[in-house]
XYZ file of C-alpha atoms in Angstrom:
554
model
C -5.108 -23.672 -43.518
C -2.448 -23.801 -40.735
C 0.924 -22.137 -40.948
C 1.450 -22.703 -44.529
C -1.666 -20.797 -45.893
C -3.079 -18.459 -43.265
C -5.272 -15.642 -44.466
C -4.634 -12.355 -42.710
C -7.487 -11.235 -40.549
C -9.526 -8.203 -41.108
C -8.748 -4.922 -39.478
C -10.086 -4.347 -35.905
C -11.288 -0.848 -37.096
C -11.619 1.022 -40.304
C -8.368 2.591 -41.601
C -4.882 2.513 -40.112
C -6.087 3.476 -36.581
C -6.917 -0.200 -35.687
C -3.959 -0.824 -33.444
C -3.877 -0.009 -29.792
C -2.440 3.291 -28.903
C 0.997 3.072 -27.129
C 1.921 -0.329 -28.722
C 4.229 -0.541 -31.788
C 2.950 -1.476 -35.177
C 3.095 -5.099 -35.952
C 3.281 -7.148 -39.090
C -0.274 -8.327 -38.407
C -1.444 -4.744 -37.901
C -0.051 -3.707 -41.259
C -1.497 -6.816 -43.222
C -4.920 -5.729 -41.771
C -4.626 -2.248 -43.316
C -7.193 -1.835 -46.086
C -4.565 -0.995 -48.692
C -2.796 -4.333 -48.116
C -5.853 -6.396 -47.259
C -7.187 -5.647 -50.736
C -4.298 -7.763 -52.134
C -5.587 -10.934 -50.117
C -2.506 -11.387 -48.142
C -1.848 -14.983 -47.019
C 0.646 -16.088 -44.397
C 2.550 -18.954 -45.974
C 5.084 -19.374 -43.048
C 6.371 -17.790 -39.918
C 2.796 -16.996 -38.342
C 4.596 -16.904 -35.108
C 6.387 -13.672 -36.042
C 3.268 -11.794 -36.979
C 3.556 -9.893 -33.694
C 7.124 -8.407 -34.796
C 7.106 -4.607 -34.845
C 7.371 -2.906 -38.100
C 9.728 0.078 -38.065
C 9.622 0.844 -41.766
C 8.398 -0.474 -45.147
C 10.953 -1.048 -47.874
C 10.163 -1.735 -51.600
C 13.030 -3.609 -53.281
C 13.780 -5.415 -56.463
C 17.509 -5.980 -55.655
C 19.016 -9.319 -55.216
C 20.805 -8.064 -52.145
C 18.113 -5.874 -50.346
C 19.651 -6.239 -46.845
C 22.454 -3.800 -47.614
C 19.933 -1.100 -47.501
C 18.129 -2.237 -44.442
C 18.589 -1.456 -40.630
C 16.099 -4.049 -39.128
C 12.293 -4.104 -38.474
C 11.406 -3.325 -42.199
C 8.462 -4.914 -43.887
C 10.022 -5.965 -47.256
C 7.832 -5.592 -50.399
C 8.771 -7.203 -53.739
C 7.328 -8.411 -56.888
C 9.596 -11.501 -56.751
C 11.479 -10.271 -59.859
C 14.872 -10.106 -58.119
C 14.836 -13.626 -56.500
C 17.698 -15.972 -57.675
C 16.905 -19.044 -59.689
C 18.821 -21.443 -57.639
C 17.809 -22.841 -54.161
C 21.286 -21.708 -52.651
C 20.762 -18.147 -53.972
C 17.249 -18.053 -52.524
C 18.613 -19.368 -49.141
C 21.311 -16.551 -49.212
C 18.704 -13.971 -49.981
C 16.507 -15.025 -46.965
C 19.505 -15.363 -44.702
C 20.548 -11.775 -45.381
C 16.943 -10.627 -44.608
C 16.761 -12.734 -41.421
C 20.268 -11.681 -40.345
C 19.422 -7.952 -40.538
C 16.199 -8.427 -38.696
C 13.666 -7.722 -41.296
C 10.109 -8.015 -39.819
C 8.569 -9.967 -42.838
C 8.867 -10.581 -46.422
C 5.808 -9.897 -48.650
C 5.819 -11.125 -52.196
C 3.280 -10.417 -54.939
C 2.155 -13.557 -56.990
C 1.234 -11.764 -60.324
C 4.141 -11.041 -62.576
C 6.754 -13.719 -61.998
C 5.218 -16.312 -59.662
C 1.720 -17.616 -59.216
C 2.518 -19.649 -56.339
C 5.440 -19.176 -53.865
C 8.695 -21.066 -54.750
C 9.215 -24.133 -52.513
C 12.825 -22.998 -51.918
C 11.678 -19.686 -50.740
C 8.990 -21.280 -48.423
C 11.588 -23.632 -46.917
C 14.169 -20.886 -46.468
C 11.800 -18.573 -44.704
C 10.495 -21.520 -42.606
C 14.048 -22.408 -41.538
C 14.833 -18.886 -40.440
C 11.351 -18.119 -38.995
C 10.856 -15.183 -41.323
C 7.247 -14.533 -42.009
C 6.374 -14.985 -45.716
C 3.223 -13.510 -46.956
C 1.898 -13.653 -50.478
C -0.465 -11.188 -52.231
C -2.951 -12.700 -54.719
C -4.021 -9.370 -56.280
C -2.167 -6.340 -57.347
C -1.189 -3.841 -54.627
C -0.005 -0.381 -55.012
C 3.271 -0.677 -53.075
C 3.860 3.001 -52.964
C 0.343 3.611 -51.492
C 1.326 0.903 -48.851
C 4.460 2.775 -47.774
C 2.612 6.054 -47.665
C -0.091 4.708 -45.324
C 2.146 2.793 -43.069
C 4.830 5.425 -42.848
C 2.147 8.117 -42.064
C 0.802 5.711 -39.361
C 4.403 5.213 -37.878
C 5.322 8.804 -37.901
C 1.915 9.616 -36.328
C 2.666 6.997 -33.629
C 6.033 8.406 -33.057
C 4.680 11.974 -32.703
C 1.855 10.810 -30.325
C 4.473 8.854 -28.265
C 6.550 12.047 -28.020
C 3.536 13.935 -26.877
C 2.602 11.204 -24.184
C 6.212 11.228 -23.049
C 6.092 15.073 -22.692
C 3.010 14.723 -20.650
C 4.635 12.175 -18.425
C 7.590 14.557 -17.828
C 5.252 17.402 -17.118
C 3.168 15.308 -14.609
C 6.211 14.129 -12.683
C 7.825 17.777 -12.917
C 4.437 19.028 -11.234
C 4.768 16.328 -8.559
C 8.231 17.296 -7.759
C 7.679 21.122 -7.804
C 4.868 20.713 -5.138
C 7.092 18.526 -3.021
C 5.030 15.320 -3.365
C 5.909 12.392 -1.018
C 6.703 8.840 -2.149
C 3.089 7.624 -1.814
C 1.923 10.342 -4.317
C 4.764 9.582 -6.882
C 4.233 5.731 -6.743
C 0.468 6.186 -7.106
C 0.908 8.538 -10.108
C 3.333 6.020 -11.706
C 0.709 3.139 -11.304
C -2.106 5.305 -12.695
C 0.008 6.476 -15.783
C 1.271 3.130 -16.712
C -1.633 0.664 -15.657
C 0.933 -1.552 -13.985
C 1.516 -2.413 -10.276
C 4.378 -0.212 -8.980
C 6.368 -1.045 -5.855
C 8.971 0.991 -3.882
C 11.580 -1.131 -1.902
C 14.735 -0.491 0.057
C 18.086 -2.172 -0.203
C 17.026 -5.215 2.046
C 14.075 -5.880 -0.155
C 11.357 -4.482 2.105
C 8.391 -3.310 -0.025
C 7.641 0.119 1.517
C 4.911 1.330 -0.850
C 2.783 -0.773 -3.311
C 0.244 0.623 -5.576
C -1.487 -2.380 -7.152
C -3.161 -1.936 -10.615
C -5.711 -4.399 -11.788
C -4.890 -6.917 -8.935
C -4.634 -7.248 -5.119
C -1.748 -6.423 -2.736
C -1.470 -10.068 -2.106
C -0.961 -10.972 -5.770
C 1.753 -7.983 -5.891
C 3.604 -8.616 -2.658
C 3.149 -12.421 -2.017
C 6.586 -13.881 -1.232
C 8.039 -10.442 -2.021
C 11.512 -10.786 -0.616
C 12.394 -13.975 -2.354
C 11.076 -12.817 -5.692
C 12.857 -9.420 -5.256
C 16.254 -11.031 -4.472
C 15.805 -13.299 -7.767
C 15.601 -9.996 -9.633
C 19.133 -8.452 -9.895
C 19.776 -4.836 -9.441
C 20.206 -2.670 -12.597
C 21.876 0.675 -13.300
C 19.023 2.030 -15.245
C 15.461 1.363 -16.160
C 15.511 -2.219 -17.550
C 13.521 -5.462 -17.572
C 15.258 -7.948 -15.288
C 14.651 -11.324 -13.337
C 12.517 -14.406 -13.909
C 9.269 -12.436 -13.708
C 10.325 -9.786 -16.218
C 10.140 -6.884 -13.712
C 11.061 -3.281 -15.040
C 13.197 -1.833 -12.440
C 14.949 1.436 -11.910
C 17.509 2.532 -9.018
C 16.497 5.228 -6.501
C 19.346 7.078 -4.959
C 19.898 9.180 -2.017
C 22.927 11.582 -1.515
C 24.698 10.005 -4.399
C 24.415 6.389 -3.195
C 21.821 3.745 -4.077
C 18.992 3.610 -1.615
C 16.458 1.238 -3.136
C 14.606 0.665 -6.352
C 11.292 1.281 -7.981
C 9.767 -1.953 -9.565
C 6.885 -2.023 -12.104
C 5.342 -5.405 -12.426
C 4.229 -6.906 -15.730
C 0.436 -7.184 -16.282
C 0.994 -10.026 -18.782
C 3.914 -11.816 -20.237
C 7.425 -11.004 -18.743
C 8.918 -8.214 -20.433
C 5.508 -6.758 -21.779
C 6.563 -3.097 -21.299
C 6.612 -0.264 -23.981
C 8.818 2.803 -24.220
C 6.324 4.817 -22.211
C 6.439 2.469 -19.291
C 10.212 2.994 -19.323
C 9.718 6.690 -19.395
C 7.280 6.631 -16.522
C 9.664 4.426 -14.367
C 12.607 6.629 -15.102
C 10.862 9.812 -14.080
C 9.427 7.819 -11.104
C 12.853 7.008 -9.889
C 14.046 10.471 -10.502
C 11.111 12.125 -8.563
C 11.643 9.641 -5.752
C 15.367 10.601 -5.494
C 14.365 14.200 -5.168
C 11.547 13.371 -2.712
C 14.062 11.467 -0.592
C 16.013 14.711 -0.188
C 12.971 16.744 0.634
C 11.328 14.405 3.156
C 13.543 13.978 6.186
C 11.695 11.176 7.820
C 13.100 7.730 6.815
C 10.617 6.139 4.490
C 10.834 2.878 6.353
C 9.285 4.649 9.367
C 6.768 6.287 6.983
C 5.783 2.944 5.662
C 5.351 1.384 9.068
C 3.067 4.308 9.985
C 1.051 3.880 7.093
C 0.802 0.067 7.557
C -0.265 0.448 11.238
C -2.858 3.170 10.321
C -4.315 0.989 7.546
C -4.642 -1.834 10.265
C -6.138 0.371 12.918
C -8.621 1.705 10.479
C -9.148 -1.641 8.803
C -8.512 -0.293 5.376
C -7.009 -3.600 3.940
C -9.034 -5.226 1.425
C -8.696 -8.583 2.696
C -6.720 -10.450 5.660
C -4.577 -11.896 2.808
C -3.699 -8.358 1.558
C -2.699 -7.344 5.124
C -0.453 -10.390 5.610
C 1.313 -9.780 2.320
C 1.877 -6.183 3.057
C 3.213 -6.703 6.550
C 5.355 -9.659 5.420
C 6.788 -7.451 2.601
C 7.729 -4.917 5.343
C 9.746 -7.470 7.279
C 7.231 -8.458 9.848
C 6.769 -12.215 10.195
C 3.111 -12.445 9.286
C 3.014 -16.138 10.359
C 4.373 -15.335 13.852
C 2.671 -17.419 16.620
C 1.108 -14.321 18.436
C 0.694 -10.593 18.109
C 0.262 -7.957 20.668
C -0.673 -4.234 20.063
C 0.851 -1.546 22.291
C 0.055 2.228 22.381
C 2.489 4.715 23.843
C 0.777 8.161 24.533
C 3.323 10.936 25.357
C 2.416 14.320 26.740
C 5.043 15.804 24.683
C 4.876 14.750 20.952
C 7.817 16.795 19.570
C 9.996 15.152 17.071
C 13.510 14.013 18.156
C 16.545 16.317 17.715
C 18.266 14.154 15.158
C 20.591 12.269 17.676
C 18.447 9.226 17.881
C 16.403 10.235 20.946
C 13.152 10.547 18.965
C 10.476 8.290 20.339
C 10.040 6.026 17.455
C 13.669 5.366 17.077
C 14.218 4.801 20.698
C 11.249 2.357 20.807
C 12.434 0.562 17.607
C 15.999 0.236 18.989
C 14.697 -1.189 22.204
C 12.735 -3.844 20.255
C 15.784 -4.644 18.012
C 17.844 -5.056 21.142
C 15.140 -7.363 22.680
C 15.118 -9.348 19.366
C 11.454 -8.789 18.908
C 10.092 -8.214 15.344
C 7.658 -5.356 15.348
C 6.053 -2.519 13.349
C 6.467 1.009 15.008
C 4.812 4.154 13.865
C 2.970 7.374 15.030
C -0.780 6.914 14.796
C -1.604 10.484 15.751
C 0.119 13.295 17.362
C 1.582 12.065 20.727
C 0.490 8.445 20.143
C 2.949 5.801 19.094
C 1.546 2.338 17.936
C 3.582 -0.700 18.166
C 2.583 -4.333 16.705
C 4.803 -7.086 18.245
C 5.251 -10.290 16.522
C 6.199 -13.004 19.071
C 7.252 -16.620 18.895
C 4.655 -19.092 20.264
C 6.504 -19.559 23.627
C 7.753 -15.926 23.802
C 6.122 -13.913 26.749
C 5.174 -10.418 25.783
C 5.072 -8.826 29.344
C 8.915 -8.441 29.778
C 9.050 -6.793 26.384
C 6.326 -4.496 27.176
C 7.988 -3.547 30.493
C 11.131 -2.626 28.577
C 9.184 -0.351 26.257
C 7.437 1.213 29.287
C 10.814 2.066 30.756
C 11.936 3.683 27.467
C 8.645 5.748 27.246
C 8.857 6.854 30.948
C 12.333 7.987 30.320
C 11.245 9.996 27.200
C 8.216 11.429 29.208
C 7.577 10.676 32.808
C 3.930 11.195 32.070
C 3.780 8.588 29.354
C 0.975 6.140 29.306
C 1.670 2.624 27.872
C -1.480 0.517 26.894
C -1.760 -3.029 25.689
C -4.468 -4.837 23.898
C -5.053 -8.498 24.177
C -2.820 -11.146 22.755
C -4.088 -12.576 19.357
C -2.817 -15.452 17.331
C -3.814 -14.200 13.794
C -2.794 -11.021 12.016
C -6.214 -10.401 10.901
C -7.217 -10.019 14.520
C -4.573 -7.431 15.391
C -6.965 -4.589 14.567
C -9.055 -5.684 17.654
C -5.933 -5.724 19.851
C -5.273 -2.097 18.727
C -8.854 -1.144 19.578
C -8.596 -2.688 22.895
C -5.327 -0.955 23.565
C -6.944 2.364 22.588
C -9.780 1.675 25.064
C -7.225 0.870 27.806
C -5.558 4.091 26.997
C -8.783 6.056 27.245
C -9.573 4.491 30.715
C -6.123 5.345 32.082
C -7.279 7.378 35.116
C -4.614 10.022 36.077
C -3.188 9.333 39.502
C -4.638 5.794 39.858
C -1.813 3.592 40.728
C -1.089 0.357 38.883
C -0.537 -3.077 40.380
C 2.929 -3.492 41.988
C 5.780 -4.407 39.654
C 3.778 -3.134 36.374
C 4.271 0.118 34.468
C 1.793 -0.439 31.817
C -2.056 -0.543 31.530
C -4.008 -3.453 30.324
C -7.738 -4.586 29.869
C -7.915 -6.130 33.347
C -7.268 -2.672 34.851
C -10.614 -1.180 33.494
C -12.925 -1.242 36.534
C -15.886 0.984 37.086
C -14.006 4.257 37.689
C -11.708 3.691 34.603
C -14.769 2.732 32.526
C -16.477 6.006 33.540
C -13.435 8.010 32.957
C -13.225 6.633 29.456
C -16.842 7.814 28.923
C -16.493 11.052 30.671
C -17.120 13.237 27.707
C -20.441 11.258 26.992
C -23.170 13.695 27.942
C -25.358 10.813 29.214
C -22.645 10.111 31.997
C -22.708 13.887 32.733
C -26.581 14.068 32.819
C -26.711 10.902 34.976
C -24.342 12.192 37.731
C -26.042 15.536 37.691
C -29.576 13.931 37.818
C -28.549 11.727 40.828
C -26.559 14.175 42.777
C -27.172 17.617 41.580
C -29.829 18.579 44.424
C -27.428 17.316 47.061
C -24.462 19.313 45.605
C -26.699 22.486 45.361
C -27.736 22.101 49.049
C -24.117 21.806 50.256
C -23.199 24.943 48.297
C -26.108 27.092 49.563
C -25.979 25.984 53.253
C -22.235 25.258 53.584
C -22.822 21.505 54.564
C -21.007 18.521 53.571
C -23.888 15.914 52.984
C -22.219 14.634 49.914
C -19.226 13.525 52.024
C -21.484 11.923 54.517
C -23.239 9.976 51.638
C -19.780 8.895 50.385
C -18.754 7.482 53.783
C -22.092 5.712 54.061
C -21.886 4.113 50.558
C -18.181 3.069 51.051
C -19.236 1.482 54.368
C -21.931 -0.610 52.472
C -24.765 0.929 54.432
C -23.107 0.543 57.918
C -24.030 3.759 59.754
C -21.621 2.996 62.636
C -18.630 2.672 60.339
C -19.856 5.817 58.289
C -19.982 7.777 61.558
C -16.530 6.713 62.536
C -15.083 7.628 59.109
C -16.800 11.012 59.048
C -15.803 11.739 62.665
C -19.568 12.107 63.524
C -21.890 10.856 66.144
C -24.385 8.123 65.153
C -27.336 10.469 65.719
C -25.817 13.239 63.429
C -25.242 10.516 60.845
C -29.007 9.337 61.106
C -30.189 12.923 60.752
C -27.950 13.697 57.844
C -28.995 10.419 55.957
C -32.706 11.391 56.511
C -32.026 14.801 54.953
C -30.177 13.116 52.049
C -33.242 10.725 51.460
C -35.456 13.770 51.432
C -33.389 15.886 49.057
C -32.797 13.028 46.568
C -36.254 11.364 47.077
C -34.608 7.849 47.609
C -34.351 5.041 49.990
C -31.036 4.448 51.181
C -31.942 1.095 52.569
C -32.523 0.006 49.068
C -29.431 -1.883 47.664
C -30.341 -0.952 44.106
C -30.644 2.770 44.796
C -27.197 2.698 46.831
C -25.577 1.244 43.704
C -27.054 3.838 41.520
C -25.760 6.560 43.907
C -22.365 4.933 44.135
C -22.062 4.895 40.226
C -23.098 8.566 40.230
C -20.452 9.413 42.792
C -17.781 7.620 40.772
C -18.882 9.490 37.813
C -18.701 12.719 39.526
C -15.222 11.880 40.823
C -13.865 11.300 37.126
C -15.602 14.323 35.759
C -13.799 16.457 38.205
C -10.304 14.936 37.352
C -8.002 17.352 35.795
């Protein structure tokens, strides 16, 4: 019947256990309890307030009940003490509303058979829910049932809070890293939890019930609109629950729990989870010496290399939240392989720090992180007209300064962040094919895809048993003959093939007479059962020689 005559709905479950665990008991919950539902409760006005939490139940027959209330009470009355005049009724309702009473429940049996118009109007004016009971209800039994439920909820909340404290204590004692702490917070709360630093870069995000894109889209702007707090509290236009994270006595960043529904939809347990999260992160920050910004970049690059992002949109959101312009014109992946992978000595000479500093000096946004021992990955975000070669040359100089044997490899340039995994794979293939001792083109100190010729390709594949078997099948008998008879037929074959089948040139290169070369070539043909006049067979033998050379590289 609208706001003025609303019948309270039936309970969601039998008995007083119908409300959701972890949420405060509301007026609507209490009205649904069988002990009150038997009185046929009807919401006369204030239906919008049925979600108010009920802290206690108070039976009163006083004309000034508010003097005995603290707020949050469900007030039960037979209506006997209500003033006769409209002004007195207004005063009665104002006192209840001012103290913060949850609702007024009046019995329509003894004094009234319908709610007084003055009472209805006063409750409507103050937004106080007014509920009538058409049948007799044992108010004492109502208080017993509701109070038992409230006390039970409080005890259960204490047990859950204790479990929260124990879980985070266990994480701290085992030296858990920030990823473990944030993941535990998201699992316990059922909310998305994000760890950010002071410049609003989202370093770790554990989404719950959504995507990374939904959690981190436009992160910096949204985060800057949410002011810092001194303790766990709900702040900002989106109603984030935030708590500061400190390092060595100073604020380092904060943990943010994002609402799953309406802004501010957090319970006491959520606050407890975030408080313990911030505390565990503060301790973890002291234990784990590596700056978390670097750890976050490492993690992001590994996710990219292994294509562990759910979608390109998730990848863009995560990289943008780390400060990389995800809408940059071009991206280039670079790998730096160092023979010595020892960490730095704390004076800024550590490889990742040196490379990051060089990129900052060059004004090139990038992510830098170790992908594996001895291998550092870099993802450069370049403006549409910005050349990448000068930047990679600068990086190469730094890498060679750190380790004279460093190998710098570059993947192809891509125009979309979702294609950067391909650029990383290509850079890895270039690195695999970096044949030791083979010179680079003049004026270049890094390797790229165009450098991969036959020898480099075979070098990259040198651990494949098919390559090894091919080289042995083609040349094994010749090598064995040289070893037994102390000859050098293999060298003669090499000169002949390098001379493109010209016997005169082969003889000159080998310091032999033409007749000797002819004789040796006939022996080679007999041993290998081949025809050296065949262009195809010469190619096969040339590939086998190249494979043999790379297999012998140390």
